[in-house]
Each structure stands twice: as C-alpha cells, then as structure tokens.
CSV table of C-alpha atoms in Angstrom, one decimal:
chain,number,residue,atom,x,y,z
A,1,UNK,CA,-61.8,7.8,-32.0
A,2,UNK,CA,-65.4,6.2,-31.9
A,3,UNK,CA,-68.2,7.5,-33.4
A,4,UNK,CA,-71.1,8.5,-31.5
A,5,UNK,CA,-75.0,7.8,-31.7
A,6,UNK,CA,-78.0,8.9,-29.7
A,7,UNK,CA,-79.4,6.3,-27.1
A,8,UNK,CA,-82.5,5.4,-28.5
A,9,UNK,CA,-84.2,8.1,-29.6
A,10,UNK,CA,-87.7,7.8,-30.2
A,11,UNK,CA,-88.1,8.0,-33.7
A,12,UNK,CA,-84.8,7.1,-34.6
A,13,UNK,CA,-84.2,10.1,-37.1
A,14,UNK,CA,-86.9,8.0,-39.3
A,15,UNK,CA,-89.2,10.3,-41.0
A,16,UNK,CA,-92.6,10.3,-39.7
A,17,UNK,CA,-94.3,10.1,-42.4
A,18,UNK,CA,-92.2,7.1,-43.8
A,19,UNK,CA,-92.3,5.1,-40.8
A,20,UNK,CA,-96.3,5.6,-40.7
A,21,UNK,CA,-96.7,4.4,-44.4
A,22,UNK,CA,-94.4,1.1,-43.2
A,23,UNK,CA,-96.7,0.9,-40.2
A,24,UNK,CA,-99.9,1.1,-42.8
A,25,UNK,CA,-97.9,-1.8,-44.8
A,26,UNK,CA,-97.7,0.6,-48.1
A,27,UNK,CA,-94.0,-0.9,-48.5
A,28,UNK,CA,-92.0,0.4,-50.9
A,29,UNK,CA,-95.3,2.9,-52.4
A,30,UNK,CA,-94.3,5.2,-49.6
A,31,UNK,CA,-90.9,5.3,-49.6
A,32,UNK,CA,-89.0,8.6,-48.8
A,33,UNK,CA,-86.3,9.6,-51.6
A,34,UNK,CA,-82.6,9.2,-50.4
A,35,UNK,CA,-81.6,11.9,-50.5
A,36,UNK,CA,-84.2,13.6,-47.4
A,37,UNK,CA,-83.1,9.8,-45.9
A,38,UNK,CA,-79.6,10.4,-46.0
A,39,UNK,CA,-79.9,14.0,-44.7
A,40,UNK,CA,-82.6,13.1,-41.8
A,41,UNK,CA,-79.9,10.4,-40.6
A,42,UNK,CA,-76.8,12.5,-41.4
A,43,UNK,CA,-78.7,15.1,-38.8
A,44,UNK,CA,-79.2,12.4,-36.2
A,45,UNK,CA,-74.8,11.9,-36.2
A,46,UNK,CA,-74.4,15.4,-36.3
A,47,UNK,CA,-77.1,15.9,-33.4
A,48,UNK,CA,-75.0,12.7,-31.4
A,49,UNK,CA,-72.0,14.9,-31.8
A,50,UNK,CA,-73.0,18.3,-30.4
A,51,UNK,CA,-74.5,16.5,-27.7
A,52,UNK,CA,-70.5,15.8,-26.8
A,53,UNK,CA,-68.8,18.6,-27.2
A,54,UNK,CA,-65.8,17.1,-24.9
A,55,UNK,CA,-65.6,14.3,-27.8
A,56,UNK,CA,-65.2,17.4,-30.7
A,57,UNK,CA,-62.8,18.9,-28.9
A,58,UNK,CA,-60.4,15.6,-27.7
A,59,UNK,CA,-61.2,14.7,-31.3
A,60,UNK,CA,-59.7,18.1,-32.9
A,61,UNK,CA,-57.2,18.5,-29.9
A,62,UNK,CA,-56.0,14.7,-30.8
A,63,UNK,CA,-55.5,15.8,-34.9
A,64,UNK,CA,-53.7,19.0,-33.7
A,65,UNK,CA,-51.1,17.4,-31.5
A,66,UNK,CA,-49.3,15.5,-34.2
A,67,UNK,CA,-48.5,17.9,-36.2
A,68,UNK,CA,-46.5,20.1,-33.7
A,69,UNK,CA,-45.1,16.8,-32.0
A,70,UNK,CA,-44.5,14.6,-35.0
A,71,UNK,CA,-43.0,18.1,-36.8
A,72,UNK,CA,-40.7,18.8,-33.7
A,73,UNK,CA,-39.1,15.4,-33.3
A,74,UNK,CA,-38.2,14.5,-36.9
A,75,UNK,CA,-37.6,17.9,-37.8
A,76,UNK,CA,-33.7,17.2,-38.0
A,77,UNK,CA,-34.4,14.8,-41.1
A,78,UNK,CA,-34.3,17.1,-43.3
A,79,UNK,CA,-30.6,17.3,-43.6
A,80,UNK,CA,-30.2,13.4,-44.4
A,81,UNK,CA,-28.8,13.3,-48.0
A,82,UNK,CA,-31.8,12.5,-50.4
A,83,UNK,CA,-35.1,13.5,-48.3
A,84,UNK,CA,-35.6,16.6,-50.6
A,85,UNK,CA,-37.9,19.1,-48.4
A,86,UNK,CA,-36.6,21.7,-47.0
A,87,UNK,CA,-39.1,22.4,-44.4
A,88,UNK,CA,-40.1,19.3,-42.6
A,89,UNK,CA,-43.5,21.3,-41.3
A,90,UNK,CA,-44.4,21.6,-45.2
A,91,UNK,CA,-43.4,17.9,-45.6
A,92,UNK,CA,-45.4,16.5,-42.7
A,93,UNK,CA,-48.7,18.8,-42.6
A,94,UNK,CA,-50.3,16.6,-45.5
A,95,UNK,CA,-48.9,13.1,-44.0
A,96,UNK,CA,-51.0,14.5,-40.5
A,97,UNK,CA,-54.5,15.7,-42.8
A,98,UNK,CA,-54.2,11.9,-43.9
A,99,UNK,CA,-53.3,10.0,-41.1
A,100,UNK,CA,-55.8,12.2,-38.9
A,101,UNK,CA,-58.8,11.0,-41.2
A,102,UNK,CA,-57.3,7.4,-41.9
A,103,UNK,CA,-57.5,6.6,-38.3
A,104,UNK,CA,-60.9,8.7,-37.5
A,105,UNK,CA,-62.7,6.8,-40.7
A,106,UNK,CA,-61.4,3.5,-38.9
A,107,UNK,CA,-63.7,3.7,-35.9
A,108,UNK,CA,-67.0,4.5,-38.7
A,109,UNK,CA,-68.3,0.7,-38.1
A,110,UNK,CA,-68.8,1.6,-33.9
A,111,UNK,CA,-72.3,3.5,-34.7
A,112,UNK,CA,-73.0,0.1,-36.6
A,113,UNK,CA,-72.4,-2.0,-34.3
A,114,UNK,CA,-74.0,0.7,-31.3
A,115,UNK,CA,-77.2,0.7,-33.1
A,116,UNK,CA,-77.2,-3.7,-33.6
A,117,UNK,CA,-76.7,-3.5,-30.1
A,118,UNK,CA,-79.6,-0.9,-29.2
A,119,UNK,CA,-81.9,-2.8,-31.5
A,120,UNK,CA,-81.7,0.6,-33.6
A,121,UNK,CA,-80.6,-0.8,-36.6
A,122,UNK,CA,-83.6,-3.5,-36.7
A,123,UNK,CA,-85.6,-0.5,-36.6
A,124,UNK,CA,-84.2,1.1,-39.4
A,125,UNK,CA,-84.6,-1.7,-41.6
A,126,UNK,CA,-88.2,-2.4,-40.3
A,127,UNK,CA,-88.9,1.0,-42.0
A,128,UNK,CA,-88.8,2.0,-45.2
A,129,UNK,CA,-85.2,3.4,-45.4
A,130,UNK,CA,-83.1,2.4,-48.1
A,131,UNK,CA,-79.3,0.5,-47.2
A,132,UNK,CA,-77.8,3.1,-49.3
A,133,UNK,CA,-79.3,5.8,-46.8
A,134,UNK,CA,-78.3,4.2,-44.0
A,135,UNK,CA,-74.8,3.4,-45.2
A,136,UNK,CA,-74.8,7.3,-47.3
A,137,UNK,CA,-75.3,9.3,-43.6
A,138,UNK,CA,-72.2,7.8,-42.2
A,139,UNK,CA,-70.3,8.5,-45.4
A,140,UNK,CA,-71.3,12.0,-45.6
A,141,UNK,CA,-71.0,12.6,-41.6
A,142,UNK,CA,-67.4,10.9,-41.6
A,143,UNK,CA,-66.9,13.2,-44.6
A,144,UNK,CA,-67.8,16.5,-42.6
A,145,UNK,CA,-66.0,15.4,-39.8
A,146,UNK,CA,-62.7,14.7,-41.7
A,147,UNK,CA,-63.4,18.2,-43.4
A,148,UNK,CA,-63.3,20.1,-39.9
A,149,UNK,CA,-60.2,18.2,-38.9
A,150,UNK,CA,-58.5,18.7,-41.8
A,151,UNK,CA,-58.9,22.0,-42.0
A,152,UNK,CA,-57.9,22.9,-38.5
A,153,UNK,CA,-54.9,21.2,-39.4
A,154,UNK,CA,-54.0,22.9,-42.4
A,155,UNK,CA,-54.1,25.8,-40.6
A,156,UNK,CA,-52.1,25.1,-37.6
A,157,UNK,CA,-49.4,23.7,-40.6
A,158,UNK,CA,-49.4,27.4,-42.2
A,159,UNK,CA,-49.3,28.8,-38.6
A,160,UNK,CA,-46.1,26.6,-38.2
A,161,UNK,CA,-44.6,28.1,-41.4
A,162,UNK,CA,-45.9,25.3,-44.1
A,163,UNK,CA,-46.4,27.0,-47.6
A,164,UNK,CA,-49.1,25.2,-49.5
A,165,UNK,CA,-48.0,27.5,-52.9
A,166,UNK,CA,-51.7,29.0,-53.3
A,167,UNK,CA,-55.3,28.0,-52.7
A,168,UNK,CA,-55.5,24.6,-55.6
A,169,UNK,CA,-53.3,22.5,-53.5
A,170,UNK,CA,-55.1,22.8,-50.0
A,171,UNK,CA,-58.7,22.2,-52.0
A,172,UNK,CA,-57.4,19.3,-53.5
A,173,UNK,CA,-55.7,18.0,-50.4
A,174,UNK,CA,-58.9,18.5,-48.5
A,175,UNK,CA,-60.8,16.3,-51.3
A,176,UNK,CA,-58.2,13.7,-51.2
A,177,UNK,CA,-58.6,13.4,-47.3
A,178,UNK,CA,-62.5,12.6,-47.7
A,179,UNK,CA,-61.9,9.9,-50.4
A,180,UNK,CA,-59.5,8.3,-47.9
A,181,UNK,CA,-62.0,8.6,-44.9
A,182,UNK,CA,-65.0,7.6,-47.5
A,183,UNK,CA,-62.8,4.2,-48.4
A,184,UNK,CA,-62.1,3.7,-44.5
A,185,UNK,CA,-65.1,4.4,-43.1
A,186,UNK,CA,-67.1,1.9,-45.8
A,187,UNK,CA,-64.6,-0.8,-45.1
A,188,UNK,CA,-65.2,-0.1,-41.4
A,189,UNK,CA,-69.2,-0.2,-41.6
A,190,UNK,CA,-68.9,-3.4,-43.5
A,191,UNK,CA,-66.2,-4.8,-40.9
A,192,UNK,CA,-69.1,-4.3,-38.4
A,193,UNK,CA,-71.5,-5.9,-39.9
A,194,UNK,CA,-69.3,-9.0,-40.4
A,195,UNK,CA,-68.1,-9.0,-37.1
A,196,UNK,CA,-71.0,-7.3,-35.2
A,197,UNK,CA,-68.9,-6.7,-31.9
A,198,UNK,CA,-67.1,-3.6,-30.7
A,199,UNK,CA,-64.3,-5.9,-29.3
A,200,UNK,CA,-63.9,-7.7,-32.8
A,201,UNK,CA,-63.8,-4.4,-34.5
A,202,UNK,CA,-61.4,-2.1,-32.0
A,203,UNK,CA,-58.8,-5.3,-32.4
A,204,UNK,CA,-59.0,-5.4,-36.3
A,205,UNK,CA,-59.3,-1.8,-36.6
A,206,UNK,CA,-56.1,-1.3,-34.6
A,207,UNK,CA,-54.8,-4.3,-36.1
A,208,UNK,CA,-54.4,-2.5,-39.7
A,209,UNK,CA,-54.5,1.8,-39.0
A,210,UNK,CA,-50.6,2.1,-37.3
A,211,UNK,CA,-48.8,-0.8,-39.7
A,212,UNK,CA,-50.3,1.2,-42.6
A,213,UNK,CA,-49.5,4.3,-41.6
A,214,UNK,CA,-45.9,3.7,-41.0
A,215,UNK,CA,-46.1,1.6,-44.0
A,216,UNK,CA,-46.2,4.9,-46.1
A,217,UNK,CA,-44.8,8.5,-46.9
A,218,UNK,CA,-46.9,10.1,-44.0
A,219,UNK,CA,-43.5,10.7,-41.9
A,220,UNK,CA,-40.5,9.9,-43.9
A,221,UNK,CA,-39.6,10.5,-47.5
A,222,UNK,CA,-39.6,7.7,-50.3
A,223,UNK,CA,-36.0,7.5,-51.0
A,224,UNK,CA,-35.2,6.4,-47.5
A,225,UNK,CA,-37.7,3.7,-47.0
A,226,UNK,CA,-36.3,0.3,-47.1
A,227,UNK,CA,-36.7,-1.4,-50.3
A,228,UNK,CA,-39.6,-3.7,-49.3
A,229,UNK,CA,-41.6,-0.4,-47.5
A,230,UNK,CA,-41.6,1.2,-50.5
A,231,UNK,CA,-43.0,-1.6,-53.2
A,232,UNK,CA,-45.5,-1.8,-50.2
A,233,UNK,CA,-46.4,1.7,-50.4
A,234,UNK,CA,-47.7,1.2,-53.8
A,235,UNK,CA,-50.3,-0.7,-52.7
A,236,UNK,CA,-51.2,1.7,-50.2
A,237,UNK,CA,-54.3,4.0,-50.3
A,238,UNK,CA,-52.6,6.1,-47.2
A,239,UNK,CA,-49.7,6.5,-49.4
A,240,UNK,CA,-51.7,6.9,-52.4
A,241,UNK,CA,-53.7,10.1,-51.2
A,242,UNK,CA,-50.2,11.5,-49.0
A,243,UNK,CA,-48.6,11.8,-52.5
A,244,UNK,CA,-51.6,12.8,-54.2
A,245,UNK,CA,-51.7,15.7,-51.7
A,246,UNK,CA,-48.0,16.6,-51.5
A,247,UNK,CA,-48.0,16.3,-55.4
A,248,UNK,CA,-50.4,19.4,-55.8
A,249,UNK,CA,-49.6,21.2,-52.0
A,250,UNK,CA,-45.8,21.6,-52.8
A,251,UNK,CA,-44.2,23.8,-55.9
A,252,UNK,CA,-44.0,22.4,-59.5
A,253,UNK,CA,-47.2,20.7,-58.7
A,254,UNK,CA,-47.2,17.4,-60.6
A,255,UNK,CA,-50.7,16.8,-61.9
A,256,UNK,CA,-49.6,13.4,-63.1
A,257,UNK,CA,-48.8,12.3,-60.5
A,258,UNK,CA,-51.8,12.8,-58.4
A,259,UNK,CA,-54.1,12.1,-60.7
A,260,UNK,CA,-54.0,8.4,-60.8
A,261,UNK,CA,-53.4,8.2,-57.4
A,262,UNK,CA,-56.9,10.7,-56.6
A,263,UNK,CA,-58.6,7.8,-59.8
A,264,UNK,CA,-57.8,4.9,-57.4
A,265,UNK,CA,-58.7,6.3,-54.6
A,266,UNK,CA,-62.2,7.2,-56.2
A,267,UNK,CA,-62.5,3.5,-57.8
A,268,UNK,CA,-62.0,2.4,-54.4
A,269,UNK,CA,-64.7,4.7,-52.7
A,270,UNK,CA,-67.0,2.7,-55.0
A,271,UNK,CA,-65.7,-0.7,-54.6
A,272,UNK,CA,-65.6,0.0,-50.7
A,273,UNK,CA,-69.0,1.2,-50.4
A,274,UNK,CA,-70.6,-1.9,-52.7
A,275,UNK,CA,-68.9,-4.0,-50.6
A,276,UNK,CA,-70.5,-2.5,-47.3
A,277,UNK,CA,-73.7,-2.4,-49.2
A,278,UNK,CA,-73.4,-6.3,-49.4
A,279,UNK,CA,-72.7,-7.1,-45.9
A,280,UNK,CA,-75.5,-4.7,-45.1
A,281,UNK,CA,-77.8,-7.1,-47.4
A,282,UNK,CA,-76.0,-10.4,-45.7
A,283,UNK,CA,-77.0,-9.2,-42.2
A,284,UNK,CA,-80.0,-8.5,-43.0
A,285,UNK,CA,-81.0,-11.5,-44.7
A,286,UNK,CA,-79.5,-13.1,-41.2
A,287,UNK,CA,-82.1,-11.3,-39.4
C-alpha cells in the first residue's frame, strides 16, 4: 500500500508565517516550534488521504481480508501435536495487527520519494522546517494509520470468536503495532532517500516485507518452525512484536516475555529514525 500526498499544493502545508520569515532571510530567528511543524504536515497526509477515500477503504478492506482467509485455511493446525492454541482465530488475530502494519509502514518512503519528484521536498527544506518535522509527520501519520487498521482488525478477530482475556492486552497490542510501523516506516523514508526512485524502493520494499513475514510466528507456532526459522526469528522485529502481543493478548499473560521484546522494539524506533535523520542530512547536503 503507498502512501499518498497532495499534488503540489500551494503552500505545501508550510506555515505562512514561517515561510515569510525564510523569504525575509531571518533563518533560523523565525523558526516555527516542531511540534505546530509536525502537526501542520501531519494535517497535509491526513488531508492527501480523505481526499481518497477509495484508497482508505482498499487499505482497511486489504487488512480485513487476511484475517478471515488466513484464519479459514490454517484453521486445521490447531490439532498438530505441539502448536498449543486452541483457537487458531485467537492465535492468528495478533500475527494479522502485525503483518497488516509491517507491510503498510513499508511503502512510508513513497511520499519521500513523491515529493523529490514534485520538487516538494526542495521546498520544504528551502523553509524553515526542521528534518525532524518532516521526518516526525510521517511517523505520527503512519502511526494513526496503523492505529485505524489495527483496530478494525481486532475487532473483526473478536467478531470471529478471538478472546483477548480483557482490555490490557489489546492496548498493549495496539502500541506494539505502532512501534513496528514507526521502525518500518523510518527505515522506509530513509530507503528513499538513498535510493530516490519509486522503482528502486517497490523492489527492495517487496524484496524484505513477505520473507520476513513468513520468517516469523505471524501464521505458525514456534515449536513447528524448522530449526534455522526459528534462531531467525530471534532476530526478527515482526517476530519480536507478534510475541510481544500474543504474550499479553492470551491468558497467563507473560510480562517477561514481552517486555524485552516491546524494549527492542523501542531501542530500534530510535535507532531507525537517527538513521532516516542522517540520510535526510546526506540528501540534502547533495542538493
């Protein structure tokens, strides 16, 4: 799923007021906190994506299907000796939350590459708008996104008799699923800005989503991987956040085991977004 931006729009989601101290040449005397930068962008995605309401939809409709497809052709697994869930919907309804926002955060670095296309992005950086805003918006927009979708999911799981054991585990599930989008839509951005082309991008971003995803707990339990899968999944920040979710969704929730798993995947969030916030200063420095 690509992201969507607005075809030149005239101000670019730039406050006025900023973009007329830049035009003045008061610099960095006149520059606009983050924080009303990251929300004045964040509206410009958000804006993009009413304006395509098909692409909500398909984008939802897309999340849904798996989990009612995925759920109805492995439902039989249960039964093999050593999977350990009784109820493969309850089993599979976190693996989908996860997967759905893995492979929606992958496609993140498209509005970067859009807007270096449509001369946008030279724009941005002529005015006095921080990296971190720019780089912030599409964080917090592929955060809201991944929130919608996951929630949608989580209740078409319930509708299909999951039992998520209370309100802790789906709360926790849902923050797990936006540190995994935040870590895959930062490595995505800075992919783009490496690569700069949407070709180069869709082949390395399809490249990397479906080997991880079956290279983790998503579908099939631990125990029944081969022996080489599972000292991959370790490695894993799909895996990391399905078991992180499962460990606090299911009964008997295992705090323990989560925990580390929802640490990495924050120490990665911040690795992931330094590292976009470097390519962001390479390209421009290119400029």
């Amino acid at each position: 799923m690509t992201q969507l931006v607005p075809a030149d729009e005239p101000a670019m989601g730039i406050p006025a007021a900023a973009a007329e101290t830049e035009h003045r040449g008061g610099g960095g005397a006149g520059r606009v906190p983050a924080g009303p930068q990251v929300a004045t962008l964040l509206a410009r995605h958000v804006r993009a994506l009413l304006r395509q309401p098909a692409y909500l939809a398909i984008s939802l409709v897309q999340a849904v299907v798996w989990l009612p497809l995925f759920g109805s052709l492995f439902r039989r697994v249960t039964g093999i000796p050593g999977f350990g869930e009784s109820s493969y919907f309850s089993y599979l309804t976190p693996g989908v939350v996860m997967m759905s926002a893995f492979f929606s955060a992958g496609w993140a670095g498209m509005a970067f590459v859009q807007d270096m296309e449509r001369g946008v992005m030279d724009r941005l950086l002529a005015a006095p708008v921080s990296r971190f805003s720019v780089v912030g918006a599409g964080l917090a927009y592929q955060a809201l996104l991944t929130t919608v979708q996951s929630v949608v999911i989580l209740l078409l799981g319930w509708a299909l008799g999951a039992d998520y054991h209370g309100v802790t585990g789906p709360l926790v599930l849902l923050l797990t699923a936006i540190l995994l989008s935040t870590v895959v839509a930062a490595l995505s951005m800075a992919l783009a800005l490496v690569l700069r082309t949407e070709e180069a991008l869709i082949a390395a971003t399809n490249f990397l989503a479906l080997p991880l995803a079956f290279l983790s707990t998503a579908m099939m339990s631990r125990d029944l991987l081969p022996g080489w899968i599972r000292r991959i999944t370790y490695g894993n920040p799909l895996d990391w956040a399905v078991t992180a979710a499962r460990a606090v969704v299911a009964g008997g929730t295992d705090w323990a085991q989560a925990g580390w798993r929802v640490g990495a995947l924050a120490a990665a969030t911040a690795v992931a977004t330094g590292l976009t916030l470097r390519a962001f200063r390479t390209y421009q420095r290119s400029l």
